CSV table of C-alpha atoms in Angstrom, one decimal:
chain,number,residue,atom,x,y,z
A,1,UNK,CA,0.0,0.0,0.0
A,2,UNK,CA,1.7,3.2,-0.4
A,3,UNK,CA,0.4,6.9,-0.3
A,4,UNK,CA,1.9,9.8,-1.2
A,5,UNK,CA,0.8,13.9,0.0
A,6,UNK,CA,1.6,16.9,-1.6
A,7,UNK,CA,2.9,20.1,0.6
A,8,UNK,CA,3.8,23.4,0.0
A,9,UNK,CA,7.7,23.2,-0.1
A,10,UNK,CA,7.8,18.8,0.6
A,11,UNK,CA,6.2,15.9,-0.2
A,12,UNK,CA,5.9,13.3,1.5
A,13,UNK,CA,5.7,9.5,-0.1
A,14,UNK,CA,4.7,6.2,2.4
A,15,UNK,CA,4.6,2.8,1.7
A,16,UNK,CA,3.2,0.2,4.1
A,17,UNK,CA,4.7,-3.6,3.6
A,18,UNK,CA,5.3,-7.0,5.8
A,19,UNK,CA,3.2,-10.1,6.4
A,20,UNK,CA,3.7,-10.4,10.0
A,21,UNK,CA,4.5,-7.0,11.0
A,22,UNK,CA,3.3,-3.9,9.0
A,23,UNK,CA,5.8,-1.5,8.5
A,24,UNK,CA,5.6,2.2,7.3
A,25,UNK,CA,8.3,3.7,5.4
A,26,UNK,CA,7.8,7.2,5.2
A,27,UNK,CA,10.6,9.8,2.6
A,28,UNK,CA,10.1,13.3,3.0
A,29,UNK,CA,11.7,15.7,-0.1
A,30,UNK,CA,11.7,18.8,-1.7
A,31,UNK,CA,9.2,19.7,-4.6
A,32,UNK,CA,12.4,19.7,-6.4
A,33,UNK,CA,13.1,16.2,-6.2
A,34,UNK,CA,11.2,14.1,-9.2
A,35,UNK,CA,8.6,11.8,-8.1
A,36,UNK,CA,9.3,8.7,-10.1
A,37,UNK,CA,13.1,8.7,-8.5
A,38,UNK,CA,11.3,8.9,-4.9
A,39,UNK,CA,9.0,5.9,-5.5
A,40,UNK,CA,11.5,3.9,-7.5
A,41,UNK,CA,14.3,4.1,-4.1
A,42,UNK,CA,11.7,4.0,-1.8
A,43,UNK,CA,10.1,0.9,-3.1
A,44,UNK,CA,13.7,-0.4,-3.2
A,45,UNK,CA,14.4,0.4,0.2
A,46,UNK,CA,11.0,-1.4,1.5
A,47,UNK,CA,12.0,-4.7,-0.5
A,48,UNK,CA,15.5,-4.4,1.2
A,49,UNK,CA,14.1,-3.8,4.9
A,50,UNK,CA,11.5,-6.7,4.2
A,51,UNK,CA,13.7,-9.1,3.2
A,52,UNK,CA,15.9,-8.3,6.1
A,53,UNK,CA,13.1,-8.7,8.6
A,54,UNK,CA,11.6,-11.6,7.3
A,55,UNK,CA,15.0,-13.3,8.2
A,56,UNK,CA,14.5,-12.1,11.7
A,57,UNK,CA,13.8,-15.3,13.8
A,58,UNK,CA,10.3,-14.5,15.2
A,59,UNK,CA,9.8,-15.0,19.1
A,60,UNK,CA,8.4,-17.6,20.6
A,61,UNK,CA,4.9,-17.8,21.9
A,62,UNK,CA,5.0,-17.8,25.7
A,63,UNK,CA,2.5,-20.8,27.5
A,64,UNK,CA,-1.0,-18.8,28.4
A,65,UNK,CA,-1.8,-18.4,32.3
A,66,UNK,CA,-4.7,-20.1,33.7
């Protein structure tokens, strides 16, 4: 999922990803800055922070009280 918002002098581009955990990515640039290189990095950056979490072992579930 990703959303992007338009600002006077910035923009600001999110993208959520992750199965088990959701994670939000949020770049903040200039108006400057062309829009199309900003989604193409960030994209790239989620895919590298996803793969590197999905590697994370995941914690064990802990026996329930009674």
């Amino acid at each position: 999922h990703s959303t992007y918002f338009e600002g006077d002098d910035n923009d600001v581009y999110i993208i959520e990803f992750g199965t088990d955990i959701i994670v939000s990515l949020a770049v903040i640039s200039g108006r400057h800055v062309k829009p199309g290189m900003v989604w193409l990095y960030t994209k790239r950056t989620a895919a590298i922070i996803d793969e590197i979490l999905q590697t994370v072992p995941k914690p064990k579930t802990l026996p329930k009280l009674q």
